[in-house]
PDB file of C-alpha atoms in Angstrom:
ATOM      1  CA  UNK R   5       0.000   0.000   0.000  1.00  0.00           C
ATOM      2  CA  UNK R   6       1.497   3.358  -1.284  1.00  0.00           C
ATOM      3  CA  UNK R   7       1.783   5.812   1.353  1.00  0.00           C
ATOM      4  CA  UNK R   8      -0.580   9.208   1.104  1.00  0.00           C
ATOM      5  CA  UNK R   9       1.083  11.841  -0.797  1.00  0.00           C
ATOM      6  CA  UNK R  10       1.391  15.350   0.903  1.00  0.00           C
ATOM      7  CA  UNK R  11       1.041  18.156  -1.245  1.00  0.00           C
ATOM      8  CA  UNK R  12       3.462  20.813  -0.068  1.00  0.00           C
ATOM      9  CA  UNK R  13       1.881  24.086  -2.594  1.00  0.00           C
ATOM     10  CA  UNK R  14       2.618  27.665  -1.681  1.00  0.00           C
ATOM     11  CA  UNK R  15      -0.543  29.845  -1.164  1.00  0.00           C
ATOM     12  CA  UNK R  16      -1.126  32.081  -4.350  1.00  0.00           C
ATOM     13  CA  UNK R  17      -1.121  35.566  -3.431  1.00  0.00           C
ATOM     14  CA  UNK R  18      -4.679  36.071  -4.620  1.00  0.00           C
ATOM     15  CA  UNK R  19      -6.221  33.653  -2.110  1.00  0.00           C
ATOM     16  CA  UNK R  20      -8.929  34.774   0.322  1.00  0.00           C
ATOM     17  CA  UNK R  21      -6.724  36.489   3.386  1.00  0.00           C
ATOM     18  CA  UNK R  22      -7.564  35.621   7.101  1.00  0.00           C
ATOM     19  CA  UNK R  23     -11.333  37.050   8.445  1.00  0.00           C
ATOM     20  CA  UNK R  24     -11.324  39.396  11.407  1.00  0.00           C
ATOM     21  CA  UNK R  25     -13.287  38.609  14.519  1.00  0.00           C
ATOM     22  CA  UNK R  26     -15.570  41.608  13.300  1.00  0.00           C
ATOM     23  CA  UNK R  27     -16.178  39.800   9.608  1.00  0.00           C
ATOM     24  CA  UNK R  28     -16.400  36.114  11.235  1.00  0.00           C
ATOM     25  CA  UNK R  29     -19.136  37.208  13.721  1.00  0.00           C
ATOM     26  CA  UNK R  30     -21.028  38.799  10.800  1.00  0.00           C
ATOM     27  CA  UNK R  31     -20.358  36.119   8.738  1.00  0.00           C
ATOM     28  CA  UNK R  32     -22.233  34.461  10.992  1.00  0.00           C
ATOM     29  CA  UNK R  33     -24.872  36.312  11.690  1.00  0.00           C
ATOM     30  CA  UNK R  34     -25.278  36.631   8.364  1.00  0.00           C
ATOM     31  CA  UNK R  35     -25.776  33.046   8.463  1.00  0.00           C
ATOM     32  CA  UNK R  36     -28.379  33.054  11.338  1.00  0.00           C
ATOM     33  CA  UNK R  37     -32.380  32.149  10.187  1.00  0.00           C
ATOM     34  CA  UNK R  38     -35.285  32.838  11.776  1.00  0.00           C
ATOM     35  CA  UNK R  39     -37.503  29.411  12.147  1.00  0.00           C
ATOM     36  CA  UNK R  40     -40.536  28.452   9.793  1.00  0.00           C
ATOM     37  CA  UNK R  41     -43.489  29.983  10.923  1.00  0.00           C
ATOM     38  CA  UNK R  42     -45.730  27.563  12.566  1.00  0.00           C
ATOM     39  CA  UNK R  43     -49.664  28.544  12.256  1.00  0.00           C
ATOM     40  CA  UNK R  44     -51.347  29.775  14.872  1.00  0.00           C
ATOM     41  CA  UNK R  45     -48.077  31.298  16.685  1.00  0.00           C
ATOM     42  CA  UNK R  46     -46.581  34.885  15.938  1.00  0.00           C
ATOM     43  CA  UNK R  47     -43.320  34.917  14.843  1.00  0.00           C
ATOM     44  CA  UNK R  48     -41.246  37.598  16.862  1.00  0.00           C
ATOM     45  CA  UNK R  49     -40.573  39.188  14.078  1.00  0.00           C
ATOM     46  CA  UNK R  50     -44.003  40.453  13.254  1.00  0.00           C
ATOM     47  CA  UNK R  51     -45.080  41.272  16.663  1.00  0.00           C
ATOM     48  CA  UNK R  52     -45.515  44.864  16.926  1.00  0.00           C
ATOM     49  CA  UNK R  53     -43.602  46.987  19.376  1.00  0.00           C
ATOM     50  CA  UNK R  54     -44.967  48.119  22.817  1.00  0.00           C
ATOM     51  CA  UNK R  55     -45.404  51.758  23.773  1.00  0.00           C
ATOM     52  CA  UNK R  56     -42.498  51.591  25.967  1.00  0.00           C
ATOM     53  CA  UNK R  57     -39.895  50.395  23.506  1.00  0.00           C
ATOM     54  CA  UNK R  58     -41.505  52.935  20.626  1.00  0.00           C
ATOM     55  CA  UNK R  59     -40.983  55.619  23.031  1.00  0.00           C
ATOM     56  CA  UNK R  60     -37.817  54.351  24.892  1.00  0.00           C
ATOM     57  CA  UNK R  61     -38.969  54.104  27.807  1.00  0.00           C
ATOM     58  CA  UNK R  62     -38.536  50.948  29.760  1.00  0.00           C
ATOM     59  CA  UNK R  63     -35.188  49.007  29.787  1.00  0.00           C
ATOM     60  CA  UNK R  64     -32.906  49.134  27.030  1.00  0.00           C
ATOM     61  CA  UNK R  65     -31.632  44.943  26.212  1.00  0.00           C
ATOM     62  CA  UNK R  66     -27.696  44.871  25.522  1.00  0.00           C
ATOM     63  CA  UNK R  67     -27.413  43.778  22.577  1.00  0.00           C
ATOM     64  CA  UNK R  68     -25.104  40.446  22.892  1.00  0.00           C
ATOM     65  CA  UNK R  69     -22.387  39.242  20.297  1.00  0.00           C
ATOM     66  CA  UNK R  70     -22.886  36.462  18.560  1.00  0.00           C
ATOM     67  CA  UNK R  71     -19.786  35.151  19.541  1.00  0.00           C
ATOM     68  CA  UNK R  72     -18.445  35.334  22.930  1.00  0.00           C
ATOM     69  CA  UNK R  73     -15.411  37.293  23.729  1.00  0.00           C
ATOM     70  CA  UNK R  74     -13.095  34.178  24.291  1.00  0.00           C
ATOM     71  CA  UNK R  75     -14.397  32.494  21.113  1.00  0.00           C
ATOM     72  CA  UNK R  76     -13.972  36.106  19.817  1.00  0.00           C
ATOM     73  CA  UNK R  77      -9.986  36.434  21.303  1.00  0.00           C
ATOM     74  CA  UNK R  78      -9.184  32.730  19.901  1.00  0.00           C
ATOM     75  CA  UNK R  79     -10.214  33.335  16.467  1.00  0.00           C
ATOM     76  CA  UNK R  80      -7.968  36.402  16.690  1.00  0.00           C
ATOM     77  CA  UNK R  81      -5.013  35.016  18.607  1.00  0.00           C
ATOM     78  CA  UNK R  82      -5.680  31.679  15.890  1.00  0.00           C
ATOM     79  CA  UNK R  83      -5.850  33.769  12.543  1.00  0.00           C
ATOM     80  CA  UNK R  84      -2.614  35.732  13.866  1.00  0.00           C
ATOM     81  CA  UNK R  85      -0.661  32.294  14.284  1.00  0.00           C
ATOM     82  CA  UNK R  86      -1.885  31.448  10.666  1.00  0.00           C
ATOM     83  CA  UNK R  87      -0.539  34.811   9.297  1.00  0.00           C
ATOM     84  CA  UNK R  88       2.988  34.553  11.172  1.00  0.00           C
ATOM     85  CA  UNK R  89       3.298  30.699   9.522  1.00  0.00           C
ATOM     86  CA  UNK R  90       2.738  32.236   6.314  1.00  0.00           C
ATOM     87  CA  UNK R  91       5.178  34.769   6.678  1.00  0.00           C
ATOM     88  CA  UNK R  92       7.791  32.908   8.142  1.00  0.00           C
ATOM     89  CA  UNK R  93      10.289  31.879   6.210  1.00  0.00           C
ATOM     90  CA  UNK R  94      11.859  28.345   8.202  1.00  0.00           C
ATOM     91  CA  UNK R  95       7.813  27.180   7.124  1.00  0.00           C
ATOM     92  CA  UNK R  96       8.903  26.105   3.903  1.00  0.00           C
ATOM     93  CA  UNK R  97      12.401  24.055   5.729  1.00  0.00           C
ATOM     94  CA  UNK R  98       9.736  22.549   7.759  1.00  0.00           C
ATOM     95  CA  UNK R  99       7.484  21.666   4.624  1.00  0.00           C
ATOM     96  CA  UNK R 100      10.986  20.657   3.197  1.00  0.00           C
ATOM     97  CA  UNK R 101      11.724  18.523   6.465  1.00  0.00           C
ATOM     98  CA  UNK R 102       7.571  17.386   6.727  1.00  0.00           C
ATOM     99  CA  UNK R 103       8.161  16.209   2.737  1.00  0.00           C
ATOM    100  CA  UNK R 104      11.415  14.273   3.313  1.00  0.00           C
ATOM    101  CA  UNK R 105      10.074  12.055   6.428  1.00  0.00           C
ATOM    102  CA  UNK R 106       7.499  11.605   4.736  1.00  0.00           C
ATOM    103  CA  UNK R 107       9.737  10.095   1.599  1.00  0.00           C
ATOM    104  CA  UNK R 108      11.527   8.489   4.592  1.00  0.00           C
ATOM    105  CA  UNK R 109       8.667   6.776   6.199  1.00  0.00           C
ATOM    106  CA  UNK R 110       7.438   5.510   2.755  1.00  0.00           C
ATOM    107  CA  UNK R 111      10.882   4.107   2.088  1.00  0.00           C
ATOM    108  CA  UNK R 112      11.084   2.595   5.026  1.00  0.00           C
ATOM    109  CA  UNK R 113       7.925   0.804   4.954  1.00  0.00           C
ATOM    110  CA  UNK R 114       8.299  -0.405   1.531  1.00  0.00           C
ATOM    111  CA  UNK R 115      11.328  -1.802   3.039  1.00  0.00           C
ATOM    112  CA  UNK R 116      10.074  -2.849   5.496  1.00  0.00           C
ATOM    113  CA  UNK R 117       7.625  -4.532   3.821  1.00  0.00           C
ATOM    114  CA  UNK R 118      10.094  -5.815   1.240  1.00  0.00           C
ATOM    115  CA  UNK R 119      12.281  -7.597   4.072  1.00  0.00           C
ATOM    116  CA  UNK R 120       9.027  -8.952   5.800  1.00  0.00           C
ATOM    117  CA  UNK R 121       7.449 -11.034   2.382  1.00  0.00           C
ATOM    118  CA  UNK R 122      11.563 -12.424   1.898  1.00  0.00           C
ATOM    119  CA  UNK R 123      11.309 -13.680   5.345  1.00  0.00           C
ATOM    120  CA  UNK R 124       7.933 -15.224   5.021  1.00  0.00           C
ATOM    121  CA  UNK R 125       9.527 -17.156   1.672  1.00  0.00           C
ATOM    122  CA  UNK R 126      12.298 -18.065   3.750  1.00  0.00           C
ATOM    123  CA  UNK R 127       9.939 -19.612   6.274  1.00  0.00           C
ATOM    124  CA  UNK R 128       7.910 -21.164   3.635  1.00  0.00           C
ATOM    125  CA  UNK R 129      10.777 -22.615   1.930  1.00  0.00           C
ATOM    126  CA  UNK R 130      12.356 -23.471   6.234  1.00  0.00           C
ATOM    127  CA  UNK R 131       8.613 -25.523   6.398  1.00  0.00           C
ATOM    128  CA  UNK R 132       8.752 -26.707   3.411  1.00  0.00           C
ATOM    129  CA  UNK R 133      12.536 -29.063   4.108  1.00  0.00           C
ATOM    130  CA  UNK R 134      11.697 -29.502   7.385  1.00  0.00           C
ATOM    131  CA  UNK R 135       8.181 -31.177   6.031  1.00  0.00           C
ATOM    132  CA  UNK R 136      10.424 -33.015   3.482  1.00  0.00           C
ATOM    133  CA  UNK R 137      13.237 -34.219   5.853  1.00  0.00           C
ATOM    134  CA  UNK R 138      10.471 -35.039   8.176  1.00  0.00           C
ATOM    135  CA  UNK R 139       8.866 -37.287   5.538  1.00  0.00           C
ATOM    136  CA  UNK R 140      12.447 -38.363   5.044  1.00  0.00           C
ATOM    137  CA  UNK R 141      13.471 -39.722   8.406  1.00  0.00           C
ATOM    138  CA  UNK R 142       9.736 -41.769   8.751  1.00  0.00           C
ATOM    139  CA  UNK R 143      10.820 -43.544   5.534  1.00  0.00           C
ATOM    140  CA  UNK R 144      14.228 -43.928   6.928  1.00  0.00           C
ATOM    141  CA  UNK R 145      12.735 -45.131   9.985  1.00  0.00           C
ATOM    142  CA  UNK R 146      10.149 -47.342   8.678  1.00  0.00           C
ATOM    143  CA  UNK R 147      13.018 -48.930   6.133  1.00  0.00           C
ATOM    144  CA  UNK R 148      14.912 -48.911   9.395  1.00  0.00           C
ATOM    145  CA  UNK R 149      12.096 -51.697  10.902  1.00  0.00           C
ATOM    146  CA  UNK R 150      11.873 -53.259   7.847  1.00  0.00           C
ATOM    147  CA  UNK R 151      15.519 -53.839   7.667  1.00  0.00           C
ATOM    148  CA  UNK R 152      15.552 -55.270  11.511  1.00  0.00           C
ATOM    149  CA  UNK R 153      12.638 -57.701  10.407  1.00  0.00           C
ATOM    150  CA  UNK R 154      14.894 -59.140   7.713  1.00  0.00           C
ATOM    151  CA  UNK R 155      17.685 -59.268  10.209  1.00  0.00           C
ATOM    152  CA  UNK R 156      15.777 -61.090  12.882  1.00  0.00           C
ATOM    153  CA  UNK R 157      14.247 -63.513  10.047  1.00  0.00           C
ATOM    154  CA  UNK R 158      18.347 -64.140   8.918  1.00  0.00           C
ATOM    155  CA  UNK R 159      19.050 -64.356  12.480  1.00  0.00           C
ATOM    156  CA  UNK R 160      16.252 -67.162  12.985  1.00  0.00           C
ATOM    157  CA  UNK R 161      17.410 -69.141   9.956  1.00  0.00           C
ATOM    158  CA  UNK R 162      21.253 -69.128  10.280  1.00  0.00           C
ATOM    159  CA  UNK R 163      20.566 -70.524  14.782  1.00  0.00           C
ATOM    160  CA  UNK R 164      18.354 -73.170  12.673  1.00  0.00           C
ATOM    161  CA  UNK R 165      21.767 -74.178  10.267  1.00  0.00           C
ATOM    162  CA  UNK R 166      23.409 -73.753  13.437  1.00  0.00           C
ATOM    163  CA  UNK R 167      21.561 -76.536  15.024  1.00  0.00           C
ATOM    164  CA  UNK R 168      21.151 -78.957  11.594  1.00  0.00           C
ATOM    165  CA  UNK R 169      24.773 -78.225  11.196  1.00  0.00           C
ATOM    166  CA  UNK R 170      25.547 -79.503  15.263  1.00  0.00           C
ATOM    167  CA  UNK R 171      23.412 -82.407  14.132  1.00  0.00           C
ATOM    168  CA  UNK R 172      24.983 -83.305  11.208  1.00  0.00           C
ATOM    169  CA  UNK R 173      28.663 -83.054  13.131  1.00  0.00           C
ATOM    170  CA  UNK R 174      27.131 -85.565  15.999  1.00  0.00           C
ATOM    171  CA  UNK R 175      26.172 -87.730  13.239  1.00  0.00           C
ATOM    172  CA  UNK R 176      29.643 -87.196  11.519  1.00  0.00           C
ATOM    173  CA  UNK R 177      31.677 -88.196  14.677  1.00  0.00           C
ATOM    174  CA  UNK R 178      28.776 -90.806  15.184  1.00  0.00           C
ATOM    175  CA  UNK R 179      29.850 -92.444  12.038  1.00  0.00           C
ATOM    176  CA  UNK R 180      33.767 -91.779  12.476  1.00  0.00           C
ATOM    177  CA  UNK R 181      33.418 -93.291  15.699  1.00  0.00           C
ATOM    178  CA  UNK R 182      31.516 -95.985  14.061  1.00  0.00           C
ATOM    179  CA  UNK R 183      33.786 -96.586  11.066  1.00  0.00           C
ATOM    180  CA  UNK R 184      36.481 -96.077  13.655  1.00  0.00           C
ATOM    181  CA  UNK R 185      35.136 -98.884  15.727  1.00  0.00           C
ATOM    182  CA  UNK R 186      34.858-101.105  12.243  1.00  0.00           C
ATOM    183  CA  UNK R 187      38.737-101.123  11.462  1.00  0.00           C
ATOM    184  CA  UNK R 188      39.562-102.014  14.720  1.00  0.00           C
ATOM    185  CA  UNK R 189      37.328-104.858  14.700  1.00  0.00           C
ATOM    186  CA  UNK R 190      38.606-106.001  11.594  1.00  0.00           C
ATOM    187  CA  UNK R 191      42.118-105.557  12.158  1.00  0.00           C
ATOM    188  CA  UNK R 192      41.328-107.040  15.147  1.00  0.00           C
ATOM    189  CA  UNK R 193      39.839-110.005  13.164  1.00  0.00           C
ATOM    190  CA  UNK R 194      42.664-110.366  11.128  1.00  0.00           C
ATOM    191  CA  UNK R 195      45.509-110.358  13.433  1.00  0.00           C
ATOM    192  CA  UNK R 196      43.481-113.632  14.821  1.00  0.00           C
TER     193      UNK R 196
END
């Protein structure tokens, strides 16, 4: 997401200058309107004066500002603040300045943002072997069990040799001992 572009203009010279208090409260009053008329109640505009205030007798009403002096000062004191930043020249270093972090914080997000989708290919790609060498070792391992079955089933078959072969030496020395036993009888025989 591109960051939001400041635009750093100079005011033209012909642009509307700062309102007084005086024009901003009759600006105002300006804007003031009396409500609808609603039948079957005067408006105060169209009632008719009394005796008293036709003749001027009676109390005179102060006649109160639409805004109240405070409002009245702040508008001042703020429209004066506005004027000085116009007219003061280190404005446009601070525009300058404003404009350049704001190039800086752009870069550095993009950057930012940049470094952070490498990483999350990195730890894609991390998941990714580590799924693979995980799939890996359980074929290793299951190879592994296989291999031991074989080796037990080997095992099994060469103690079974073992024991026809022990048999078939007892028989072997049976029959030496026999045959053994044979000669001597018959040289036995024939020295009689």
């Amino acid at each position: 997401m591109a960051p939001p572009k400041i635009n750093f203009t100079k005011s033209k010279k012909n642009s509307t200058p700062a309102l007084t208090s005086k024009e901003v409260q009759n600006k105002v009053s300006l804007k003031v309107k009396s409500p609808p008329p609603v039948k079957g109640v005067p408006s105060p505009n169209s009632a008719k004066p009394t005796q008293d205030e036709v003749s001027g007798k009676g109390k005179e009403k102060a006649v109160e500002p639409l805004l109240p002096k405070r409002l009245e000062e702040e508008v001042e004191r703020r429209t004066k603040e506005l004027e000085d930043l116009r007219r003061n020249p280190e404005a446009e270093k601070l525009k300058a300045d404003v404009h350049h972090l704001v190039n800086d914080l752009a870069a550095t997000r993009t950057s930012a943002q940049e470094k952070e989708d490498k990483l999350e290919k990195e730890i894609e790609k991390k998941k990714e072997e580590i799924n693979s060498f995980y799939v890996q070792h359980i074929s290793w391992e299951q190879g592994l069990a296989k291999k031991d079955e074989e080796l037990g089933i080997f095992k099994a078959k060469v103690e079974s040799q073992d024991l026809v072969l022990a048999e078939m030496s007892a028989k072997i020395e049976a029959l030496q001992s026999d045959l053994a036993n044979i000669r001597d009888s018959d040289e036995g025989n024939k020295s009689s």
